[in-house]
Amino acid sequence: MQRKPIEQRSGWREYAESVGFDYHTIDGEPYWDESAYYQFSWQQIEAELEPATEELHEMALSLVPDILASEQLLSQLGIAASHWDYLAASWPGQPQLYGRMDLCYDGLTTPKLLELNYDTPTSVFESGFFQWIWLEEQIENGLLPATADQFNSLQEKLIEAFKALALPQPFYFSSVEASSEDRGNVRYLMDCAVQAGLSAQYIPLETLGQRGGQFVDAVGTAVNGMFKLYPWEFMLAEEYASVLLTSDTRFVEPPWKALLSNKGILPLLWQKFPDHPNLLPSFFEDSANQPLQKGWVRKPLYSREGANVELVDFNGEGLAASGPYGSEGYIRQQFCPLPKFYDESRQSAVYTLVGSWVVGDRAAGIALREDASLITRNSSRFLPHIILD
Amino acid sequence: MTMHLRKRSNTVALALLMPATGLLMTACSQDPQTPAVVYSSVQECQDKNPQGKEQCLTDYQQAAALHPKVAPKYQTVQECEADFGAQRCEISPERQQYASNSSGGSFFMPMMMGYMASQMFNRPQVMQPGSFSSAGAQPRDNVRQADNNQSSGSTGGAAAATMQPQPLYKSRDDAGTFRTADNSAVASKSGAVNVPSQALSPRVGGQRRIGGFGATAASVESAGG
């Protein structure tokens, strides 16, 4: 795993905007960054990242029936009793579309699971489409060898998955309208769905209506199937949750994903698979816990984008990210230092996170994020990667 | 050197290069259109169709009967007037049917500002209630006649449309345009129109509840991760 500078393609910004990737720069800072790329070996992809991803996925799914059968575990994850039957009804009949797990991996040691983004994973367009185009063009430009490959079958697998899921049509795609990043992700998934032969329609989540306990769109048509880029824990907590229980709507991701997007899954994995080489020791925090010790990280059950994460490294240096989460409780996880690289163009150190995609039940590629901080945030840069021996 | 199976998609492509908001995205082609006529009142219809006064009345009555069933519903008169303008809303006679988890009180709906029906000369001899679903098959080029141009009988053939008369509304911010209950704009003035197939059958305007999901998102930049 190496970080290598490379010349940027001329006009990539105009191209990005022409395909709806208008969030390539966020608050004046680059989000898509092609001033460098990461290079992996075949061994790192095929012997480490790919099998670890599929095994971790299988382990995570194996927990779902355990949790659904246990009132104690459901309570521990903060799921209200009034929603237990709703979650259980979607398992196992409604399989997942996709998920992304974040791994701590330096190319040398075994990948470790940092967390699952299994309900509302984003960066799907830049992963599945834009970095693929980047590689093809850089090979064409002669800057990368024609033998270079990429761990990225995301688009192909998404199209296959949309075909296999047998979804109601028209199938709706929804997000919070104000977020252009979320809309971009949803638009790309819609595109894959249309290429899979589905009739797809966008609906802003704010305009979802209901009539007689059934979700309807703005013109009163029943919404029988909907992809939502909006967390289950938000939906279940909002006033409209009552309609979920009466509406005959098939959701993607399915309701049982509320269990896997919860950081409580990390201690449960550690309990079920203690000392598994791809897991970090994790446990639920309770009032008896000591202050955060050296080499430990504290995460809220519902955190996204690194919000409210707090860590103390092996030297006792503390770091904390602000955010709106935390009231629902915390878990603690052993600290795994992200690999550190040197960014020549910025003359600074960067820390790099490997996001690993799962579509259906198959590993589908990776997404690299780097940041000057050890805590990866929404603003962390996305860099493309290649496989080359 | 070891041979490896390719790890990236064989091809990637985008089928849709347009903004997602509000667009229906399907692979299908241009929507067929059907001729119809819009009137702001039964009087206007009768003035223009002295031979068809009875039909005007029947159409109007059918549309007016449909009005409380399909008009968009609001929980407060303020929400309704925000969309349709001051003094343009009335209390809906339908209550419980639209009640959700709340008390089931009154609902408000916009007043009917006109109606849409089949063109007189285009009607088959026998009306077949409920058969309007096939009306979308009209070829585009056959439909460019004025409603009361009775002399051009050449198109009154096989594909004549029978559509259920339906009420029309006018929104506050676009007061010149007639709209169906489900907010499809169909005409900028009274007279003959060509109607896209999705506006042919009356559809219920949703019960507008300000909100839907999304309230929690106010505290986060992106709901994804």
XYZ file of C-alpha atoms in Angstrom:
614
model
C 0.000 0.000 0.000
C 1.704 3.120 -1.241
C 0.675 6.728 -1.808
C 1.921 8.128 -5.111
C 1.573 11.606 -6.574
C 0.226 11.869 -10.123
C -0.687 14.621 -12.543
C -4.348 15.565 -12.435
C -6.497 15.179 -15.527
C -7.173 18.475 -17.230
C -10.793 19.514 -17.003
C -11.830 16.887 -14.468
C -13.867 19.438 -12.508
C -15.957 20.361 -15.529
C -16.440 16.691 -16.244
C -17.402 16.004 -12.621
C -20.011 18.744 -12.719
C -21.383 17.494 -16.034
C -22.154 14.151 -14.412
C -23.728 15.649 -11.316
C -20.681 15.296 -9.031
C -21.012 18.887 -7.840
C -19.745 18.105 -4.345
C -16.182 17.396 -5.547
C -15.189 20.432 -3.491
C -16.762 21.036 -0.085
C -16.527 24.428 1.619
C -13.656 25.397 -0.681
C -11.631 22.297 0.213
C -11.120 19.408 -2.199
C -13.218 16.348 -1.488
C -12.299 14.423 -4.624
C -8.485 14.592 -4.703
C -6.598 13.154 -7.656
C -3.252 14.770 -6.919
C -2.213 11.311 -5.712
C -3.460 7.745 -5.628
C -3.008 4.655 -3.502
C -1.416 1.554 -4.937
C -2.197 -1.906 -3.602
C -0.672 -5.245 -4.485
C -2.774 -8.146 -5.712
C -1.948 -9.972 -2.514
C -3.268 -7.093 -0.380
C -6.544 -7.088 -2.276
C -7.129 -10.784 -2.888
C -5.592 -12.320 0.225
C -6.427 -9.602 2.766
C -9.106 -7.009 2.011
C -11.512 -9.071 -0.043
C -11.724 -12.152 2.210
C -11.711 -10.057 5.389
C -14.614 -7.999 4.040
C -16.723 -11.015 3.163
C -15.973 -12.767 6.439
C -16.803 -9.695 8.519
C -20.006 -9.280 6.546
C -21.003 -12.863 7.237
C -20.205 -12.443 10.932
C -22.285 -9.259 11.123
C -25.288 -10.908 9.449
C -25.002 -13.863 11.811
C -25.719 -11.472 14.674
C -29.030 -10.249 13.281
C -31.162 -13.271 14.286
C -29.374 -13.393 17.648
C -30.339 -9.793 18.361
C -33.898 -10.105 17.045
C -34.437 -13.072 19.370
C -33.160 -11.249 22.445
C -35.141 -8.517 24.191
C -32.067 -7.752 26.231
C -29.902 -7.128 23.154
C -32.598 -5.118 21.384
C -32.865 -2.926 24.464
C -29.108 -2.618 24.726
C -29.023 -1.284 21.151
C -31.649 1.288 22.021
C -34.419 -0.170 19.836
C -37.862 0.710 21.226
C -40.049 -2.302 22.030
C -42.767 -0.927 19.747
C -40.416 -1.436 16.771
C -39.151 -4.960 17.503
C -41.786 -6.700 15.410
C -41.309 -4.246 12.556
C -37.578 -4.956 12.385
C -38.064 -8.697 12.765
C -40.636 -8.837 9.943
C -37.985 -7.709 7.437
C -35.522 -10.462 8.349
C -34.442 -12.559 6.492
C -36.923 -12.020 3.655
C -35.596 -8.614 2.636
C -31.901 -8.903 1.802
C -29.608 -5.920 1.803
C -28.637 -3.857 -1.216
C -25.295 -2.645 0.013
C -23.086 -1.624 2.880
C -19.619 -0.270 3.514
C -17.286 -1.213 6.325
C -14.424 0.976 7.429
C -11.162 -0.840 7.975
C -7.920 0.027 9.672
C -5.366 -1.345 7.237
C -1.776 -0.412 6.532
C -0.969 -3.020 3.891
C 1.184 -4.982 6.327
C -0.954 -6.188 9.194
C -4.384 -7.850 9.192
C -7.270 -5.462 8.411
C -9.306 -4.547 11.494
C -12.951 -3.547 11.481
C -13.433 0.021 12.732
C -17.151 0.191 12.046
C -20.004 -0.774 9.761
C -21.768 1.851 7.640
C -24.542 -0.528 6.754
C -27.620 1.655 6.661
C -26.742 4.849 4.787
C -23.301 4.377 3.220
C -22.226 7.221 0.950
C -19.394 7.957 -1.511
C -20.901 5.346 -3.807
C -20.698 7.502 -6.955
C -17.075 8.486 -6.502
C -16.231 4.872 -5.673
C -18.173 3.030 -8.353
C -18.031 5.499 -11.201
C -15.660 8.415 -10.865
C -12.540 6.564 -9.739
C -13.160 3.944 -12.453
C -13.217 6.695 -15.105
C -10.086 8.195 -13.539
C -8.154 4.937 -13.960
C -9.261 4.437 -17.572
C -8.269 7.998 -18.463
C -4.919 7.878 -16.682
C -4.080 4.648 -18.523
C -5.105 6.361 -21.750
C -2.961 9.365 -20.826
C 0.001 7.027 -20.404
C 0.446 7.957 -16.743
C -0.495 4.503 -15.483
C 0.383 1.124 -17.008
C -2.294 -0.730 -18.928
C -1.911 -3.632 -16.491
C -3.144 -1.504 -13.612
C -6.484 -2.614 -12.214
C -8.794 -1.389 -9.474
C -10.741 -3.166 -6.726
C -14.051 -1.776 -7.904
C -16.889 -3.866 -9.295
C -19.370 -1.667 -7.448
C -21.477 -0.531 -10.383
C -21.737 -3.985 -11.933
C -22.713 -5.536 -8.635
C -25.241 -2.799 -7.839
C -26.987 -3.352 -11.168
C -27.031 -7.123 -10.549
C -28.383 -6.565 -7.045
C -31.192 -4.295 -8.251
C -32.212 -7.017 -10.674
C -32.121 -9.698 -7.981
C -34.067 -7.829 -5.296
C -37.435 -7.955 -7.141
C -38.508 -4.509 -5.973
C -41.959 -2.902 -6.437
C -42.219 -0.375 -9.262
C -42.076 2.464 -9.640
C -39.353 2.237 -7.061
C -38.770 5.512 -5.225
C -35.418 6.948 -4.204
C -35.339 9.483 -1.435
C -32.989 11.672 0.518
C -33.067 14.907 2.435
C -33.457 17.443 -0.323
C -31.069 20.044 1.055
C -27.965 17.838 0.879
C -26.464 17.821 -2.616
C -24.046 15.086 -1.569
C -26.898 12.834 -0.491
C -28.813 13.628 -3.679
C -25.712 12.767 -5.722
C -25.433 9.385 -4.054
C -29.127 8.685 -4.550
C -29.006 9.813 -8.176
C -26.244 7.337 -8.897
C -28.124 4.488 -7.248
C -31.203 5.452 -9.285
C -29.054 5.340 -12.370
C -27.928 1.811 -11.548
C -31.546 0.825 -10.876
C -32.671 2.184 -14.234
C -29.843 0.303 -15.920
C -31.169 -2.796 -14.160
C -34.510 -2.168 -15.858
C -36.406 -0.616 -12.960
C -38.708 2.363 -13.200
C -37.288 4.805 -10.670
C -38.543 8.073 -9.260
C -36.993 10.567 -6.841
C -38.930 11.901 -3.877
C -37.553 14.317 -1.269
C -38.074 12.699 2.124
C -39.706 15.844 3.413
C -42.555 15.505 0.918
C -43.391 11.896 1.662
C -47.091 11.929 2.531
C -49.435 9.405 4.012
C -53.052 8.534 3.451
C -54.880 5.920 5.435
C -51.639 4.681 6.954
C -49.965 4.145 3.574
C -47.048 6.253 2.387
C -47.941 8.241 -0.723
C -46.000 10.577 -2.975
C -46.913 14.198 -3.650
C -49.624 13.198 -6.108
C -51.185 10.564 -3.891
C -49.696 7.457 -5.489
C -48.898 4.711 -3.000
C -45.177 4.343 -2.331
C -44.770 0.573 -2.365
C -41.012 0.548 -2.481
C -38.442 3.131 -1.501
C -34.694 3.498 -1.092
C -33.988 5.976 1.679
C -30.641 7.601 2.284
C -31.752 8.434 5.792
C -30.858 6.571 8.977
C -33.331 4.106 10.411
C -32.668 5.457 13.888
C -33.847 8.896 12.708
C -36.915 7.493 10.983
C -37.895 5.394 13.977
C -37.535 8.376 16.305
C -39.505 10.901 14.263
C -43.225 11.523 14.545
C -43.882 9.765 11.247
C -42.605 6.440 12.606
C -46.198 5.392 13.319
C -46.834 5.237 9.562
C -43.932 2.796 9.132
C -45.877 0.253 11.127
C -48.988 0.479 8.930
C -47.609 1.265 5.480
C -47.057 -1.585 3.084
C -43.767 -0.143 1.866
C -40.660 -2.171 1.096
C -37.630 -0.201 2.200
C -34.062 -0.434 1.034
C -32.035 -0.710 3.169
C -34.466 -2.991 5.063
C -35.504 -2.188 8.668
C -33.239 -4.833 10.232
C -30.302 -2.663 9.098
C -31.122 -0.474 12.109
C -29.267 -3.146 14.097
C -26.076 -3.138 12.045
C -25.675 0.626 11.732
C -25.541 0.818 15.482
C -22.035 0.901 16.990
C -23.288 -1.557 19.593
C -22.716 -4.189 16.918
C -18.954 -3.860 17.597
C -19.014 -5.182 21.193
C -21.558 -7.812 20.154
C -19.215 -9.013 17.412
C -16.365 -9.159 19.891
C -18.531 -11.163 22.328
C -19.534 -13.661 19.645
C -16.141 -13.876 17.916
C -13.602 -13.073 20.646
C -10.035 -12.594 19.423
C -11.051 -12.785 15.781
C -8.078 -11.408 13.811
C -10.229 -8.822 11.973
C -11.866 -7.462 15.125
C -10.740 -4.963 17.734
C -11.649 -5.523 21.392
C -14.851 -3.580 22.064
C -17.362 -3.263 24.883
C -20.377 -1.264 25.952
C -19.581 1.661 28.186
C -21.386 1.820 31.503
C -21.268 4.026 34.534
C -18.599 1.882 36.176
C -16.101 2.659 33.396
C -12.852 4.445 34.049
C -11.938 7.602 32.161
C -10.749 6.803 28.664
C -7.439 4.968 28.920
C -4.418 5.125 26.638
C -5.078 3.263 23.416
C -8.890 3.373 23.526
C -11.602 5.069 21.460
C -15.085 6.081 22.529
C -17.907 6.168 19.984
C -21.616 7.009 20.374
C -24.011 4.217 19.376
C -25.403 6.318 16.524
C -22.466 8.406 15.336
C -21.902 9.116 11.634
C -19.007 10.787 9.832
C -16.785 10.541 12.890
C -18.991 12.836 14.944
C -18.567 12.739 18.739
C -15.715 10.253 18.494
C -13.064 10.617 21.160
C -9.737 8.814 21.311
C -6.595 8.587 23.365
C -3.621 7.227 21.473
C -0.923 4.935 22.833
C 1.071 7.921 24.088
C -1.872 9.355 25.980
C -2.575 12.104 23.431
C -6.282 12.863 23.301
C -8.393 13.835 20.287
C -12.116 14.495 20.068
C -14.555 15.386 17.304
C -17.638 17.420 18.013
C -21.130 16.531 16.906
C -24.773 16.072 17.823
C -24.696 12.434 18.962
C -24.019 10.678 22.215
C -27.138 10.859 24.354
C -28.006 7.267 23.405
C -24.865 5.792 24.958
C -21.322 4.845 23.975
C -19.126 1.930 23.150
C -15.386 1.672 23.601
C -13.063 0.126 21.087
C -9.352 -0.500 21.187
C -7.425 2.156 19.272
C -6.066 1.131 15.873
C -3.819 3.847 14.431
C -4.631 4.562 10.807
C -1.599 4.288 8.538
C 0.247 7.562 8.108
C 1.460 8.779 4.720
C 3.199 11.905 3.552
C 1.360 14.265 1.220
C 4.087 15.995 -0.824
C 1.807 18.578 -2.399
C 0.593 19.779 0.986
C 3.818 18.920 2.795
C 1.940 17.310 5.625
C 1.128 13.937 7.091
C -2.154 12.258 6.260
C -4.024 9.336 7.824
C -5.819 6.935 5.535
C -8.965 4.872 5.963
C -10.033 1.983 3.742
C -13.773 1.798 3.124
C -14.720 -1.630 1.786
C -17.979 -2.117 -0.105
C -20.322 -5.076 0.128
C -23.107 -5.466 -2.433
C -25.498 -8.306 -1.855
C -23.118 -10.565 0.075
C -20.002 -9.947 -2.033
C -17.026 -7.645 -1.533
C -17.352 -5.042 -4.284
C -14.402 -2.688 -4.013
C -12.757 -0.057 -1.878
C -12.834 3.680 -1.266
C -9.846 5.515 0.228
C -10.347 8.508 2.511
C -7.551 10.596 3.974
C -7.392 13.356 6.506
C -4.873 15.326 8.504
C -6.686 13.992 11.581
C -6.870 10.453 12.923
C -10.645 10.845 13.008
C -12.021 10.552 9.483
C -14.789 13.077 8.826
C -17.326 13.872 6.142
C -14.828 16.365 4.713
C -11.991 13.839 4.490
C -10.614 13.654 0.968
C -11.470 10.795 -1.376
C -8.494 9.466 -3.360
C -8.548 6.912 -6.157
C -6.550 3.692 -6.028
C -5.058 1.071 -8.303
C -3.902 -2.523 -8.050
C -0.491 -3.183 -9.534
C 2.152 -5.743 -8.771
C 3.540 -13.775 -13.326
C 0.241 -14.868 -11.858
C -2.907 -14.188 -13.828
C -5.571 -12.318 -11.927
C -9.246 -11.940 -12.668
C -10.128 -8.351 -13.362
C -11.253 -6.645 -10.155
C -13.069 -3.700 -11.676
C -16.347 -3.389 -13.541
C -16.010 -4.224 -17.205
C -17.817 -1.061 -18.018
C -19.464 1.759 -16.147
C -22.000 4.127 -17.611
C -24.581 6.643 -16.602
C -28.016 6.344 -18.128
C -29.321 9.590 -16.724
C -27.421 12.834 -16.753
C -30.042 15.001 -15.207
C -30.935 16.364 -11.832
C -32.876 13.914 -9.738
C -35.380 16.272 -8.235
C -38.920 15.814 -9.407
C -38.148 13.903 -12.552
C -39.605 10.605 -13.469
C -36.698 8.497 -14.622
C -37.619 5.613 -16.827
C -36.443 4.228 -20.080
C -39.783 4.842 -21.771
C -40.292 7.338 -24.559
C -42.463 10.372 -25.083
C -45.743 10.427 -23.286
C -48.828 10.214 -25.526
C -51.337 12.995 -25.157
C -55.114 13.024 -25.265
C -57.466 15.857 -26.293
C -59.717 17.312 -23.622
C -61.357 20.599 -22.798
C -61.187 22.865 -19.781
C -63.940 25.159 -18.533
C -63.924 27.520 -15.620
C -67.676 27.093 -15.127
C -70.688 25.230 -16.410
C -71.933 28.519 -17.836
C -68.850 28.907 -19.969
C -69.322 25.375 -21.315
C -72.953 25.994 -22.174
C -72.173 29.291 -23.878
C -69.669 27.600 -26.127
C -71.763 24.482 -26.716
C -75.364 25.537 -27.172
C -76.150 22.055 -28.477
C -74.635 20.327 -25.484
C -75.988 22.102 -22.446
C -77.104 18.877 -20.811
C -73.695 17.318 -21.288
C -72.041 20.396 -19.813
C -74.150 20.041 -16.711
C -73.473 16.324 -16.380
C -69.731 16.836 -16.740
C -69.712 19.626 -14.214
C -71.732 17.627 -11.704
C -69.410 14.643 -12.022
C -66.355 16.824 -11.502
C -67.954 18.595 -8.544
C -68.809 15.256 -6.957
C -65.228 14.151 -7.342
C -63.841 17.391 -5.943
C -64.019 16.582 -2.204
C -62.657 13.110 -2.860
C -59.527 14.111 -4.755
C -58.708 17.665 -3.645
C -55.454 17.889 -1.668
C -56.161 18.032 2.042
C -54.559 20.243 4.654
C -54.692 20.136 8.401
C -54.952 23.908 8.728
C -56.538 26.598 6.594
C -53.248 28.497 6.732
C -51.369 25.663 5.053
C -54.056 25.405 2.403
C -54.114 29.151 1.740
C -50.331 29.186 1.549
C -50.646 26.972 -1.521
C -53.913 28.227 -3.020
C -54.354 31.815 -1.854
C -56.515 33.734 0.577
C -60.228 32.908 0.526
C -59.582 30.035 -1.874
C -59.959 27.188 0.586
C -62.937 25.465 2.166
C -63.595 22.802 4.790
C -63.471 19.287 3.428
C -66.572 17.170 4.106
C -64.312 14.135 4.461
C -62.746 13.848 7.850
C -62.041 10.495 9.369
C -60.804 8.967 6.174
C -57.798 11.230 6.172
C -57.130 11.191 9.856
C -53.772 9.720 10.705
C -52.617 9.281 14.259
C -54.073 12.621 15.227
C -57.501 13.600 16.454
C -59.322 13.330 13.164
C -60.595 16.914 13.043
C -61.462 19.037 10.052
C -59.397 19.180 6.927
C -59.152 21.973 4.418
C -59.028 21.830 0.667
C -58.808 24.317 -2.199
C -61.982 25.416 -3.964
C -62.713 23.967 -7.379
C -61.776 26.573 -10.008
C -62.872 24.701 -13.120
C -63.095 21.259 -14.574
C -61.788 19.154 -17.406
C -63.801 16.781 -19.582
C -63.704 15.035 -22.956
C -64.203 17.135 -26.013
C -67.818 17.011 -27.139
C -67.223 15.839 -30.695
C -64.765 13.191 -29.567
C -67.170 11.236 -27.444
C -68.267 7.761 -28.338
C -71.988 7.204 -28.469
C -72.076 5.281 -25.249
C -70.102 6.464 -22.264
C -68.317 3.660 -20.531
C -67.537 4.662 -17.016
C -64.261 3.234 -15.884
C -62.902 2.630 -19.332
C -60.686 5.695 -19.443
C -57.539 3.798 -18.721
C -57.008 3.071 -22.402
C -57.337 6.682 -23.419
C -53.609 7.347 -23.450
C -53.092 5.769 -26.828
C -54.079 8.804 -28.905
C -51.514 9.753 -31.500
C -50.286 13.280 -30.981
C -51.069 14.643 -34.404
C -54.764 13.865 -34.334
C -55.635 16.144 -31.526
C -55.112 19.702 -32.678
C -58.703 20.855 -33.033
C -60.620 23.490 -31.194
C -63.225 22.049 -28.933
C -66.243 23.593 -30.608
C -65.046 23.062 -34.152
C -67.749 20.521 -34.840
C -67.140 20.507 -38.577
C -63.857 18.610 -38.436
C -65.422 15.266 -37.849
C -62.560 13.364 -39.371
C -60.951 12.359 -36.094
C -64.002 11.053 -34.314
C -62.905 7.509 -34.953
C -61.740 4.517 -33.086
C -59.433 6.124 -30.560
C -61.941 8.627 -29.233
C -61.220 9.363 -25.608
C -63.650 8.935 -22.819
C -62.349 10.538 -19.703
C -63.930 11.027 -16.376
C -64.636 14.731 -15.790
C -62.401 16.001 -13.025
C -62.117 19.157 -10.947
C -59.308 21.658 -11.513
C -57.566 24.048 -9.160
C -55.357 27.127 -9.326
C -52.381 27.620 -7.062
C -51.504 30.893 -5.375
C -48.128 31.358 -7.019
C -49.336 30.438 -10.514
C -52.901 31.667 -10.520
C -53.353 31.509 -14.300
C -52.841 27.785 -14.581
C -55.454 25.097 -14.177
C -54.113 22.108 -12.265
C -55.467 18.701 -11.425
C -55.873 17.603 -7.816
C -52.498 15.912 -7.990
C -50.870 19.128 -9.201
C -50.395 18.397 -12.907
C -50.674 21.645 -14.851
C -53.111 21.055 -17.716
C -54.043 24.458 -19.173
C -53.258 28.143 -18.972
C -56.773 29.112 -20.040
C -60.179 27.632 -20.808
C -60.617 25.698 -24.030
C -59.124 22.721 -25.803
C -56.031 21.087 -24.344
C -53.852 18.073 -24.915
C -53.442 16.165 -21.716
C -50.573 13.842 -20.835
C -51.837 10.404 -19.958
C -50.942 10.625 -16.294
C -53.384 13.531 -15.898
C -56.241 11.761 -17.664
C -57.560 9.725 -14.786
C -58.436 11.715 -11.701
C -55.931 11.066 -8.962
C -56.093 12.011 -5.358
C -54.027 14.958 -4.202
C -52.100 13.700 -1.198
C -52.887 14.761 2.252
C -50.148 17.295 2.520
C -48.409 16.921 5.813
C -45.663 19.409 6.199
C -42.711 17.338 7.263
C -42.601 13.787 6.129
C -39.308 12.443 7.372
C -36.226 14.571 7.670
C -36.603 16.506 10.901
C -33.537 14.971 12.522
C -31.388 15.869 9.540
C -31.381 19.535 10.535
C -28.542 18.740 12.929
C -26.274 16.928 10.465
C -24.665 17.931 7.173
C -25.314 14.654 5.456
C -27.582 11.874 6.535
C -25.163 9.392 5.012
C -21.866 8.149 6.300
